[in-house]
JSON list of C-alpha atoms in Angstrom, two decimals:
[
{"chain": "A", "resi": 1, "resn": "ASP", "atom": "CA", "xyz": [0.03, 0.02, 0.04]},
{"chain": "A", "resi": 2, "resn": "ALA", "atom": "CA", "xyz": [1.77, 3.19, -1.19]},
{"chain": "A", "resi": 3, "resn": "GLY", "atom": "CA", "xyz": [1.84, 5.93, 1.42]},
{"chain": "A", "resi": 4, "resn": "VAL", "atom": "CA", "xyz": [2.00, 9.62, 0.86]},
{"chain": "A", "resi": 5, "resn": "THR", "atom": "CA", "xyz": [5.03, 10.68, -1.22]},
{"chain": "A", "resi": 6, "resn": "GLN", "atom": "CA", "xyz": [6.63, 14.16, -1.59]},
{"chain": "A", "resi": 7, "resn": "SER", "atom": "CA", "xyz": [9.34, 15.62, -3.79]},
{"chain": "A", "resi": 8, "resn": "PRO", "atom": "CA", "xyz": [11.84, 16.92, -3.55]},
{"chain": "A", "resi": 9, "resn": "THR", "atom": "CA", "xyz": [13.25, 15.94, -0.20]},
{"chain": "A", "resi": 10, "resn": "HIS", "atom": "CA", "xyz": [15.25, 19.19, 0.29]},
{"chain": "A", "resi": 11, "resn": "LEU", "atom": "CA", "xyz": [15.43, 22.40, -1.57]},
{"chain": "A", "resi": 12, "resn": "ILE", "atom": "CA", "xyz": [17.54, 25.49, -1.37]},
{"chain": "A", "resi": 13, "resn": "LYS", "atom": "CA", "xyz": [16.38, 28.80, -2.75]},
{"chain": "A", "resi": 14, "resn": "THR", "atom": "CA", "xyz": [17.23, 32.55, -2.57]},
{"chain": "A", "resi": 15, "resn": "ARG", "atom": "CA", "xyz": [14.92, 35.39, -1.52]},
{"chain": "A", "resi": 16, "resn": "GLY", "atom": "CA", "xyz": [12.48, 36.37, -4.31]},
{"chain": "A", "resi": 17, "resn": "GLN", "atom": "CA", "xyz": [12.60, 33.08, -6.17]},
{"chain": "A", "resi": 18, "resn": "GLN", "atom": "CA", "xyz": [9.67, 30.73, -6.77]},
{"chain": "A", "resi": 19, "resn": "VAL", "atom": "CA", "xyz": [9.32, 27.17, -5.80]},
{"chain": "A", "resi": 20, "resn": "THR", "atom": "CA", "xyz": [7.04, 24.11, -6.48]},
{"chain": "A", "resi": 21, "resn": "LEU", "atom": "CA", "xyz": [6.63, 21.24, -4.23]},
{"chain": "A", "resi": 22, "resn": "ARG", "atom": "CA", "xyz": [4.89, 17.99, -5.20]},
{"chain": "A", "resi": 23, "resn": "CYS", "atom": "CA", "xyz": [2.68, 15.45, -3.39]},
{"chain": "A", "resi": 24, "resn": "SER", "atom": "CA", "xyz": [1.15, 12.09, -4.34]},
{"chain": "A", "resi": 25, "resn": "PRO", "atom": "CA", "xyz": [-1.57, 11.05, -1.81]},
{"chain": "A", "resi": 26, "resn": "LYS", "atom": "CA", "xyz": [-1.97, 7.56, -0.27]},
{"chain": "A", "resi": 27, "resn": "SER", "atom": "CA", "xyz": [-3.55, 5.02, -2.45]},
{"chain": "A", "resi": 28, "resn": "GLY", "atom": "CA", "xyz": [-7.39, 5.40, -2.18]},
{"chain": "A", "resi": 29, "resn": "HIS", "atom": "CA", "xyz": [-7.27, 9.08, -0.85]},
{"chain": "A", "resi": 30, "resn": "ASP", "atom": "CA", "xyz": [-8.64, 11.88, -2.80]},
{"chain": "A", "resi": 31, "resn": "THR", "atom": "CA", "xyz": [-8.01, 14.88, -0.54]},
{"chain": "A", "resi": 32, "resn": "VAL", "atom": "CA", "xyz": [-4.80, 16.67, -0.11]},
{"chain": "A", "resi": 33, "resn": "SER", "atom": "CA", "xyz": [-3.89, 19.27, 2.63]},
{"chain": "A", "resi": 34, "resn": "TRP", "atom": "CA", "xyz": [-0.72, 21.23, 2.90]},
{"chain": "A", "resi": 35, "resn": "TYR", "atom": "CA", "xyz": [0.99, 22.37, 6.08]},
{"chain": "A", "resi": 36, "resn": "GLN", "atom": "CA", "xyz": [4.07, 24.49, 7.05]},
{"chain": "A", "resi": 37, "resn": "GLN", "atom": "CA", "xyz": [6.05, 23.47, 10.00]},
{"chain": "A", "resi": 38, "resn": "ALA", "atom": "CA", "xyz": [8.71, 25.75, 11.41]},
{"chain": "A", "resi": 39, "resn": "LEU", "atom": "CA", "xyz": [11.42, 24.39, 13.74]},
{"chain": "A", "resi": 40, "resn": "GLY", "atom": "CA", "xyz": [10.04, 23.66, 17.18]},
{"chain": "A", "resi": 41, "resn": "GLN", "atom": "CA", "xyz": [6.42, 24.33, 16.13]},
{"chain": "A", "resi": 42, "resn": "GLY", "atom": "CA", "xyz": [3.39, 22.19, 15.24]},
{"chain": "A", "resi": 43, "resn": "PRO", "atom": "CA", "xyz": [2.20, 21.98, 11.52]},
{"chain": "A", "resi": 44, "resn": "GLN", "atom": "CA", "xyz": [0.20, 25.11, 10.42]},
{"chain": "A", "resi": 45, "resn": "PHE", "atom": "CA", "xyz": [-2.60, 24.50, 7.92]},
{"chain": "A", "resi": 46, "resn": "ILE", "atom": "CA", "xyz": [-2.09, 26.20, 4.47]},
{"chain": "A", "resi": 47, "resn": "PHE", "atom": "CA", "xyz": [-4.82, 24.85, 2.34]},
{"chain": "A", "resi": 48, "resn": "GLN", "atom": "CA", "xyz": [-6.78, 21.81, 1.30]},
{"chain": "A", "resi": 49, "resn": "TYR", "atom": "CA", "xyz": [-7.82, 20.43, -2.14]},
{"chain": "A", "resi": 50, "resn": "TYR", "atom": "CA", "xyz": [-10.56, 18.20, -3.11]},
{"chain": "A", "resi": 51, "resn": "GLU", "atom": "CA", "xyz": [-11.97, 17.54, -6.57]},
{"chain": "A", "resi": 52, "resn": "GLU", "atom": "CA", "xyz": [-9.25, 19.94, -8.01]},
{"chain": "A", "resi": 53, "resn": "GLU", "atom": "CA", "xyz": [-10.57, 22.85, -6.05]},
{"chain": "A", "resi": 54, "resn": "GLU", "atom": "CA", "xyz": [-9.20, 24.62, -3.00]},
{"chain": "A", "resi": 55, "resn": "ARG", "atom": "CA", "xyz": [-11.78, 23.91, -0.20]},
{"chain": "A", "resi": 56, "resn": "GLN", "atom": "CA", "xyz": [-10.25, 25.49, 2.93]},
{"chain": "A", "resi": 57, "resn": "ARG", "atom": "CA", "xyz": [-7.49, 28.01, 3.43]},
{"chain": "A", "resi": 58, "resn": "GLY", "atom": "CA", "xyz": [-5.49, 28.92, 6.49]},
{"chain": "A", "resi": 59, "resn": "ASN", "atom": "CA", "xyz": [-3.96, 32.22, 7.35]},
{"chain": "A", "resi": 60, "resn": "PHE", "atom": "CA", "xyz": [-1.31, 32.37, 4.54]},
{"chain": "A", "resi": 61, "resn": "PRO", "atom": "CA", "xyz": [-0.77, 35.10, 1.85]},
{"chain": "A", "resi": 62, "resn": "ASP", "atom": "CA", "xyz": [-1.62, 34.82, -1.75]},
{"chain": "A", "resi": 63, "resn": "ARG", "atom": "CA", "xyz": [1.99, 34.00, -2.52]},
{"chain": "A", "resi": 64, "resn": "PHE", "atom": "CA", "xyz": [1.09, 30.46, -1.50]},
{"chain": "A", "resi": 65, "resn": "SER", "atom": "CA", "xyz": [-0.98, 28.72, -4.17]},
{"chain": "A", "resi": 66, "resn": "GLY", "atom": "CA", "xyz": [-1.75, 25.18, -5.13]},
{"chain": "A", "resi": 67, "resn": "HIS", "atom": "CA", "xyz": [-3.25, 22.81, -7.56]},
{"chain": "A", "resi": 68, "resn": "GLN", "atom": "CA", "xyz": [-4.76, 19.41, -7.61]},
{"chain": "A", "resi": 69, "resn": "PHE", "atom": "CA", "xyz": [-4.67, 17.09, -10.61]},
{"chain": "A", "resi": 70, "resn": "PRO", "atom": "CA", "xyz": [-7.23, 14.51, -11.88]},
{"chain": "A", "resi": 71, "resn": "ASN", "atom": "CA", "xyz": [-5.00, 11.73, -10.36]},
{"chain": "A", "resi": 72, "resn": "TYR", "atom": "CA", "xyz": [-5.43, 13.48, -6.94]},
{"chain": "A", "resi": 73, "resn": "SER", "atom": "CA", "xyz": [-1.72, 14.54, -6.71]},
{"chain": "A", "resi": 74, "resn": "SER", "atom": "CA", "xyz": [-1.04, 18.10, -5.89]},
{"chain": "A", "resi": 75, "resn": "GLU", "atom": "CA", "xyz": [1.37, 20.95, -6.07]},
{"chain": "A", "resi": 76, "resn": "LEU", "atom": "CA", "xyz": [2.28, 23.77, -3.65]},
{"chain": "A", "resi": 77, "resn": "ASN", "atom": "CA", "xyz": [3.66, 26.94, -5.24]},
{"chain": "A", "resi": 78, "resn": "VAL", "atom": "CA", "xyz": [5.28, 29.64, -3.25]},
{"chain": "A", "resi": 79, "resn": "ASN", "atom": "CA", "xyz": [6.22, 32.96, -5.05]},
{"chain": "A", "resi": 80, "resn": "ALA", "atom": "CA", "xyz": [8.53, 35.71, -3.99]},
{"chain": "A", "resi": 81, "resn": "LEU", "atom": "CA", "xyz": [10.18, 33.69, -1.34]},
{"chain": "A", "resi": 82, "resn": "LEU", "atom": "CA", "xyz": [11.07, 35.24, 2.01]},
{"chain": "A", "resi": 83, "resn": "LEU", "atom": "CA", "xyz": [13.52, 34.11, 4.57]},
{"chain": "A", "resi": 84, "resn": "GLY", "atom": "CA", "xyz": [10.62, 33.31, 6.85]},
{"chain": "A", "resi": 85, "resn": "ASP", "atom": "CA", "xyz": [9.38, 30.68, 4.40]},
{"chain": "A", "resi": 86, "resn": "SER", "atom": "CA", "xyz": [12.13, 28.43, 5.43]},
{"chain": "A", "resi": 87, "resn": "ALA", "atom": "CA", "xyz": [10.36, 25.33, 6.98]},
{"chain": "A", "resi": 88, "resn": "LEU", "atom": "CA", "xyz": [9.33, 21.73, 6.56]},
{"chain": "A", "resi": 89, "resn": "TYR", "atom": "CA", "xyz": [6.40, 21.53, 4.17]},
{"chain": "A", "resi": 90, "resn": "LEU", "atom": "CA", "xyz": [4.09, 18.61, 4.78]},
{"chain": "A", "resi": 91, "resn": "CYS", "atom": "CA", "xyz": [1.58, 17.12, 2.65]},
{"chain": "A", "resi": 92, "resn": "ALA", "atom": "CA", "xyz": [-1.24, 15.02, 4.22]},
{"chain": "A", "resi": 93, "resn": "SER", "atom": "CA", "xyz": [-3.92, 12.91, 2.47]},
{"chain": "A", "resi": 94, "resn": "SER", "atom": "CA", "xyz": [-7.37, 11.80, 3.50]},
{"chain": "A", "resi": 95, "resn": "LEU", "atom": "CA", "xyz": [-10.57, 10.48, 2.16]},
{"chain": "A", "resi": 96, "resn": "GLY", "atom": "CA", "xyz": [-13.49, 12.85, 1.29]},
{"chain": "A", "resi": 97, "resn": "LEU", "atom": "CA", "xyz": [-14.68, 16.00, 2.92]},
{"chain": "A", "resi": 98, "resn": "GLY", "atom": "CA", "xyz": [-16.66, 16.41, 6.19]},
{"chain": "A", "resi": 99, "resn": "GLY", "atom": "CA", "xyz": [-16.62, 13.59, 8.81]},
{"chain": "A", "resi": 100, "resn": "VAL", "atom": "CA", "xyz": [-13.52, 12.83, 10.80]},
{"chain": "A", "resi": 101, "resn": "ASN", "atom": "CA", "xyz": [-10.54, 14.17, 8.94]},
{"chain": "A", "resi": 102, "resn": "GLU", "atom": "CA", "xyz": [-8.01, 11.33, 9.64]},
{"chain": "A", "resi": 103, "resn": "GLN", "atom": "CA", "xyz": [-4.97, 12.45, 7.73]},
{"chain": "A", "resi": 104, "resn": "PHE", "atom": "CA", "xyz": [-1.72, 10.67, 6.72]},
{"chain": "A", "resi": 105, "resn": "PHE", "atom": "CA", "xyz": [1.31, 12.55, 6.18]},
{"chain": "A", "resi": 106, "resn": "GLY", "atom": "CA", "xyz": [4.23, 12.36, 3.86]},
{"chain": "A", "resi": 107, "resn": "PRO", "atom": "CA", "xyz": [7.93, 12.75, 4.73]},
{"chain": "A", "resi": 108, "resn": "GLY", "atom": "CA", "xyz": [7.96, 16.37, 3.97]},
{"chain": "A", "resi": 109, "resn": "THR", "atom": "CA", "xyz": [10.12, 18.81, 1.90]},
{"chain": "A", "resi": 110, "resn": "ARG", "atom": "CA", "xyz": [12.69, 20.81, 3.75]},
{"chain": "A", "resi": 111, "resn": "LEU", "atom": "CA", "xyz": [12.88, 24.33, 2.11]},
{"chain": "A", "resi": 112, "resn": "THR", "atom": "CA", "xyz": [15.72, 26.64, 2.99]},
{"chain": "A", "resi": 113, "resn": "VAL", "atom": "CA", "xyz": [15.54, 30.25, 1.74]},
{"chain": "A", "resi": 114, "resn": "LEU", "atom": "CA", "xyz": [18.84, 32.14, 1.80]},
{"chain": "B", "resi": 1, "resn": "GLU", "atom": "CA", "xyz": [-10.23, 30.59, 17.79]},
{"chain": "B", "resi": 2, "resn": "ASP", "atom": "CA", "xyz": [-9.53, 26.81, 18.44]},
{"chain": "B", "resi": 3, "resn": "GLN", "atom": "CA", "xyz": [-6.45, 26.34, 20.54]},
{"chain": "B", "resi": 4, "resn": "VAL", "atom": "CA", "xyz": [-4.37, 23.27, 21.44]},
{"chain": "B", "resi": 5, "resn": "THR", "atom": "CA", "xyz": [-1.81, 23.29, 24.25]},
{"chain": "B", "resi": 6, "resn": "GLN", "atom": "CA", "xyz": [0.55, 20.52, 24.88]},
{"chain": "B", "resi": 7, "resn": "SER", "atom": "CA", "xyz": [2.56, 20.00, 28.07]},
{"chain": "B", "resi": 8, "resn": "PRO", "atom": "CA", "xyz": [5.29, 19.53, 28.99]},
{"chain": "B", "resi": 9, "resn": "GLU", "atom": "CA", "xyz": [7.24, 21.03, 26.05]},
{"chain": "B", "resi": 10, "resn": "ALA", "atom": "CA", "xyz": [9.91, 18.42, 26.70]},
{"chain": "B", "resi": 11, "resn": "LEU", "atom": "CA", "xyz": [10.20, 15.34, 28.82]},
{"chain": "B", "resi": 12, "resn": "ARG", "atom": "CA", "xyz": [13.22, 13.29, 29.71]},
{"chain": "B", "resi": 13, "resn": "LEU", "atom": "CA", "xyz": [12.63, 9.77, 31.05]},
{"chain": "B", "resi": 14, "resn": "GLN", "atom": "CA", "xyz": [14.67, 6.76, 32.07]},
{"chain": "B", "resi": 15, "resn": "GLU", "atom": "CA", "xyz": [13.95, 3.49, 30.18]},
{"chain": "B", "resi": 16, "resn": "GLY", "atom": "CA", "xyz": [11.09, 1.86, 31.99]},
{"chain": "B", "resi": 17, "resn": "GLU", "atom": "CA", "xyz": [9.94, 5.16, 33.73]},
{"chain": "B", "resi": 18, "resn": "SER", "atom": "CA", "xyz": [6.25, 5.58, 32.81]},
{"chain": "B", "resi": 19, "resn": "SER", "atom": "CA", "xyz": [4.70, 9.00, 32.33]},
{"chain": "B", "resi": 20, "resn": "SER", "atom": "CA", "xyz": [1.92, 10.98, 30.58]},
{"chain": "B", "resi": 21, "resn": "LEU", "atom": "CA", "xyz": [1.78, 13.74, 28.12]},
{"chain": "B", "resi": 22, "resn": "ASN", "atom": "CA", "xyz": [-1.10, 16.28, 28.12]},
{"chain": "B", "resi": 23, "resn": "CYS", "atom": "CA", "xyz": [-3.06, 17.97, 25.34]},
{"chain": "B", "resi": 24, "resn": "SER", "atom": "CA", "xyz": [-5.65, 20.43, 26.39]},
{"chain": "B", "resi": 25, "resn": "TYR", "atom": "CA", "xyz": [-7.90, 22.10, 23.85]},
{"chain": "B", "resi": 26, "resn": "THR", "atom": "CA", "xyz": [-10.53, 24.92, 23.66]},
{"chain": "B", "resi": 27, "resn": "VAL", "atom": "CA", "xyz": [-12.48, 23.96, 20.64]},
{"chain": "B", "resi": 28, "resn": "SER", "atom": "CA", "xyz": [-16.28, 24.09, 21.15]},
{"chain": "B", "resi": 29, "resn": "GLY", "atom": "CA", "xyz": [-17.34, 20.55, 20.63]},
{"chain": "B", "resi": 30, "resn": "LEU", "atom": "CA", "xyz": [-15.06, 18.00, 19.08]},
{"chain": "B", "resi": 31, "resn": "ARG", "atom": "CA", "xyz": [-15.23, 15.91, 15.88]},
{"chain": "B", "resi": 32, "resn": "GLY", "atom": "CA", "xyz": [-11.93, 14.21, 16.55]},
{"chain": "B", "resi": 33, "resn": "LEU", "atom": "CA", "xyz": [-8.72, 14.38, 18.55]},
{"chain": "B", "resi": 34, "resn": "PHE", "atom": "CA", "xyz": [-5.59, 12.91, 16.90]},
{"chain": "B", "resi": 35, "resn": "TRP", "atom": "CA", "xyz": [-2.24, 11.84, 18.15]},
{"chain": "B", "resi": 36, "resn": "TYR", "atom": "CA", "xyz": [0.89, 11.72, 15.94]},
{"chain": "B", "resi": 37, "resn": "ARG", "atom": "CA", "xyz": [4.52, 10.70, 16.49]},
{"chain": "B", "resi": 38, "resn": "GLN", "atom": "CA", "xyz": [7.18, 12.70, 14.63]},
{"chain": "B", "resi": 39, "resn": "ASP", "atom": "CA", "xyz": [10.88, 11.76, 14.31]},
{"chain": "B", "resi": 40, "resn": "PRO", "atom": "CA", "xyz": [13.33, 14.62, 13.55]},
{"chain": "B", "resi": 41, "resn": "GLY", "atom": "CA", "xyz": [13.02, 15.82, 9.99]},
{"chain": "B", "resi": 42, "resn": "LYS", "atom": "CA", "xyz": [10.27, 13.42, 9.16]},
{"chain": "B", "resi": 43, "resn": "GLY", "atom": "CA", "xyz": [6.58, 13.73, 8.61]},
{"chain": "B", "resi": 44, "resn": "PRO", "atom": "CA", "xyz": [4.08, 12.90, 11.42]},
{"chain": "B", "resi": 45, "resn": "GLU", "atom": "CA", "xyz": [3.05, 9.30, 11.91]},
{"chain": "B", "resi": 46, "resn": "PHE", "atom": "CA", "xyz": [-0.57, 8.72, 12.77]},
{"chain": "B", "resi": 47, "resn": "LEU", "atom": "CA", "xyz": [-1.09, 6.98, 16.10]},
{"chain": "B", "resi": 48, "resn": "PHE", "atom": "CA", "xyz": [-4.73, 7.36, 17.28]},
{"chain": "B", "resi": 49, "resn": "THR", "atom": "CA", "xyz": [-8.07, 9.02, 16.76]},
{"chain": "B", "resi": 50, "resn": "LEU", "atom": "CA", "xyz": [-10.39, 9.70, 19.68]},
{"chain": "B", "resi": 51, "resn": "TYR", "atom": "CA", "xyz": [-13.96, 10.75, 19.30]},
{"chain": "B", "resi": 52, "resn": "SER", "atom": "CA", "xyz": [-15.69, 11.19, 22.53]},
{"chain": "B", "resi": 53, "resn": "ALA", "atom": "CA", "xyz": [-15.05, 11.71, 26.19]},
{"chain": "B", "resi": 54, "resn": "GLY", "atom": "CA", "xyz": [-14.23, 8.40, 28.01]},
{"chain": "B", "resi": 55, "resn": "GLU", "atom": "CA", "xyz": [-12.77, 6.73, 24.98]},
{"chain": "B", "resi": 56, "resn": "GLU", "atom": "CA", "xyz": [-9.36, 5.05, 25.20]},
{"chain": "B", "resi": 57, "resn": "LYS", "atom": "CA", "xyz": [-7.16, 3.49, 22.58]},
{"chain": "B", "resi": 58, "resn": "GLU", "atom": "CA", "xyz": [-3.84, 1.49, 22.91]},
{"chain": "B", "resi": 59, "resn": "LYS", "atom": "CA", "xyz": [-0.99, 0.61, 20.74]},
{"chain": "B", "resi": 60, "resn": "GLU", "atom": "CA", "xyz": [2.15, -1.22, 22.18]},
{"chain": "B", "resi": 61, "resn": "ARG", "atom": "CA", "xyz": [3.38, 0.91, 25.14]},
{"chain": "B", "resi": 62, "resn": "LEU", "atom": "CA", "xyz": [1.06, 3.89, 24.38]},
{"chain": "B", "resi": 63, "resn": "LYS", "atom": "CA", "xyz": [-2.48, 4.57, 25.53]},
{"chain": "B", "resi": 64, "resn": "ALA", "atom": "CA", "xyz": [-4.51, 7.59, 24.69]},
{"chain": "B", "resi": 65, "resn": "THR", "atom": "CA", "xyz": [-7.44, 8.83, 26.71]},
{"chain": "B", "resi": 66, "resn": "LEU", "atom": "CA", "xyz": [-9.93, 11.68, 26.18]},
{"chain": "B", "resi": 67, "resn": "THR", "atom": "CA", "xyz": [-11.94, 13.90, 28.58]},
{"chain": "B", "resi": 68, "resn": "LYS", "atom": "CA", "xyz": [-14.12, 16.85, 27.56]},
{"chain": "B", "resi": 69, "resn": "LYS", "atom": "CA", "xyz": [-11.29, 19.32, 27.64]},
{"chain": "B", "resi": 70, "resn": "GLU", "atom": "CA", "xyz": [-8.04, 17.25, 27.44]},
{"chain": "B", "resi": 71, "resn": "SER", "atom": "CA", "xyz": [-6.30, 14.11, 26.24]},
{"chain": "B", "resi": 72, "resn": "PHE", "atom": "CA", "xyz": [-3.52, 12.22, 27.83]},
{"chain": "B", "resi": 73, "resn": "LEU", "atom": "CA", "xyz": [-0.93, 9.97, 26.08]},
{"chain": "B", "resi": 74, "resn": "HIS", "atom": "CA", "xyz": [0.29, 7.58, 28.73]},
{"chain": "B", "resi": 75, "resn": "ILE", "atom": "CA", "xyz": [3.63, 5.83, 28.05]},
{"chain": "B", "resi": 76, "resn": "THR", "atom": "CA", "xyz": [4.23, 2.65, 29.88]},
{"chain": "B", "resi": 77, "resn": "ALA", "atom": "CA", "xyz": [7.75, 1.34, 30.48]},
{"chain": "B", "resi": 78, "resn": "PRO", "atom": "CA", "xyz": [9.27, 3.36, 27.57]},
{"chain": "B", "resi": 79, "resn": "LYS", "atom": "CA", "xyz": [12.27, 2.33, 25.45]},
{"chain": "B", "resi": 80, "resn": "PRO", "atom": "CA", "xyz": [14.82, 4.58, 23.77]},
{"chain": "B", "resi": 81, "resn": "GLU", "atom": "CA", "xyz": [13.08, 3.96, 20.46]},
{"chain": "B", "resi": 82, "resn": "ASP", "atom": "CA", "xyz": [9.97, 5.77, 21.81]},
{"chain": "B", "resi": 83, "resn": "SER", "atom": "CA", "xyz": [11.99, 9.04, 21.77]},
{"chain": "B", "resi": 84, "resn": "ALA", "atom": "CA", "xyz": [10.28, 11.43, 19.40]},
{"chain": "B", "resi": 85, "resn": "THR", "atom": "CA", "xyz": [7.97, 14.48, 19.31]},
{"chain": "B", "resi": 86, "resn": "TYR", "atom": "CA", "xyz": [4.32, 13.64, 19.99]},
{"chain": "B", "resi": 87, "resn": "LEU", "atom": "CA", "xyz": [1.80, 15.92, 18.39]},
{"chain": "B", "resi": 88, "resn": "CYS", "atom": "CA", "xyz": [-1.82, 16.42, 19.21]},
{"chain": "B", "resi": 89, "resn": "ALA", "atom": "CA", "xyz": [-4.37, 17.83, 16.84]},
{"chain": "B", "resi": 90, "resn": "VAL", "atom": "CA", "xyz": [-8.05, 18.57, 17.02]},
{"chain": "B", "resi": 91, "resn": "GLN", "atom": "CA", "xyz": [-10.92, 18.90, 14.49]},
{"chain": "B", "resi": 92, "resn": "ALA", "atom": "CA", "xyz": [-13.92, 21.05, 15.29]},
{"chain": "B", "resi": 93, "resn": "PRO", "atom": "CA", "xyz": [-17.39, 19.72, 14.49]},
{"chain": "B", "resi": 94, "resn": "ARG", "atom": "CA", "xyz": [-18.41, 22.52, 12.17]},
{"chain": "B", "resi": 95, "resn": "GLY", "atom": "CA", "xyz": [-18.48, 21.76, 8.38]},
{"chain": "B", "resi": 96, "resn": "ASN", "atom": "CA", "xyz": [-15.19, 20.86, 6.76]},
{"chain": "B", "resi": 97, "resn": "THR", "atom": "CA", "xyz": [-12.57, 22.03, 9.17]},
{"chain": "B", "resi": 98, "resn": "PRO", "atom": "CA", "xyz": [-8.78, 21.53, 9.11]},
{"chain": "B", "resi": 99, "resn": "LEU", "atom": "CA", "xyz": [-6.77, 20.06, 11.88]},
{"chain": "B", "resi": 100, "resn": "VAL", "atom": "CA", "xyz": [-5.41, 22.48, 14.55]},
{"chain": "B", "resi": 101, "resn": "PHE", "atom": "CA", "xyz": [-2.10, 21.18, 15.97]},
{"chain": "B", "resi": 102, "resn": "GLY", "atom": "CA", "xyz": [-0.25, 21.79, 19.28]},
{"chain": "B", "resi": 103, "resn": "LYS", "atom": "CA", "xyz": [3.43, 22.40, 19.34]},
{"chain": "B", "resi": 104, "resn": "GLY", "atom": "CA", "xyz": [4.22, 18.98, 20.50]},
{"chain": "B", "resi": 105, "resn": "THR", "atom": "CA", "xyz": [6.00, 17.37, 23.43]},
{"chain": "B", "resi": 106, "resn": "ARG", "atom": "CA", "xyz": [9.67, 16.23, 22.85]},
{"chain": "B", "resi": 107, "resn": "LEU", "atom": "CA", "xyz": [10.24, 12.95, 24.51]},
{"chain": "B", "resi": 108, "resn": "SER", "atom": "CA", "xyz": [13.66, 11.63, 25.18]},
{"chain": "B", "resi": 109, "resn": "VAL", "atom": "CA", "xyz": [14.06, 8.13, 26.72]},
{"chain": "B", "resi": 110, "resn": "ILE", "atom": "CA", "xyz": [17.48, 7.42, 28.18]},
{"chain": "B", "resi": 111, "resn": "ALA", "atom": "CA", "xyz": [18.82, 3.79, 28.34]}
]
């Protein structure tokens, strides 16, 4: 049973650049959520995608955008990178909307902005 | 605003020394409370979902319990391999709501 996969594992960018992170959900899941986790903090919700639409969004600026493809995989895009965007970016997958949102996480992408 | 507070921030135990981690929440009502384990630089690993006060779930040396305002993760006779950060998250009952996480408890078990 394939779990959640993310790519790349690590990424180094400079301020002002743009980055794209990728996620494939666990087999059988159709909903993808993205989180940002700063060092020593819990994950912070960025947004959630279901049926190729953004369904929920956390308190993140428009520089953060995403996409979901027909095969349920997803991308997170961040424009005009700031030093404060350095973090572990986590993708989580689940099944459907509503109900108990039991989510399974990928290994994360470590983004460093210099 | 829904809040989740975990305590202590860090806990150091000797191997075999049982203890408990606390997760208190202020969400009005609860659809689910979730416990995750996270190793350094890795993604959180799902442990338990609790739905209602009085519920308990067990997995190996871990037991999670739930009351109306808090949850406990009891660790019985821990081993060094139990060292990790333990995260608690809650989901409010209204509509399609995302998970709200606490900052976690960093557990170190010393042989």
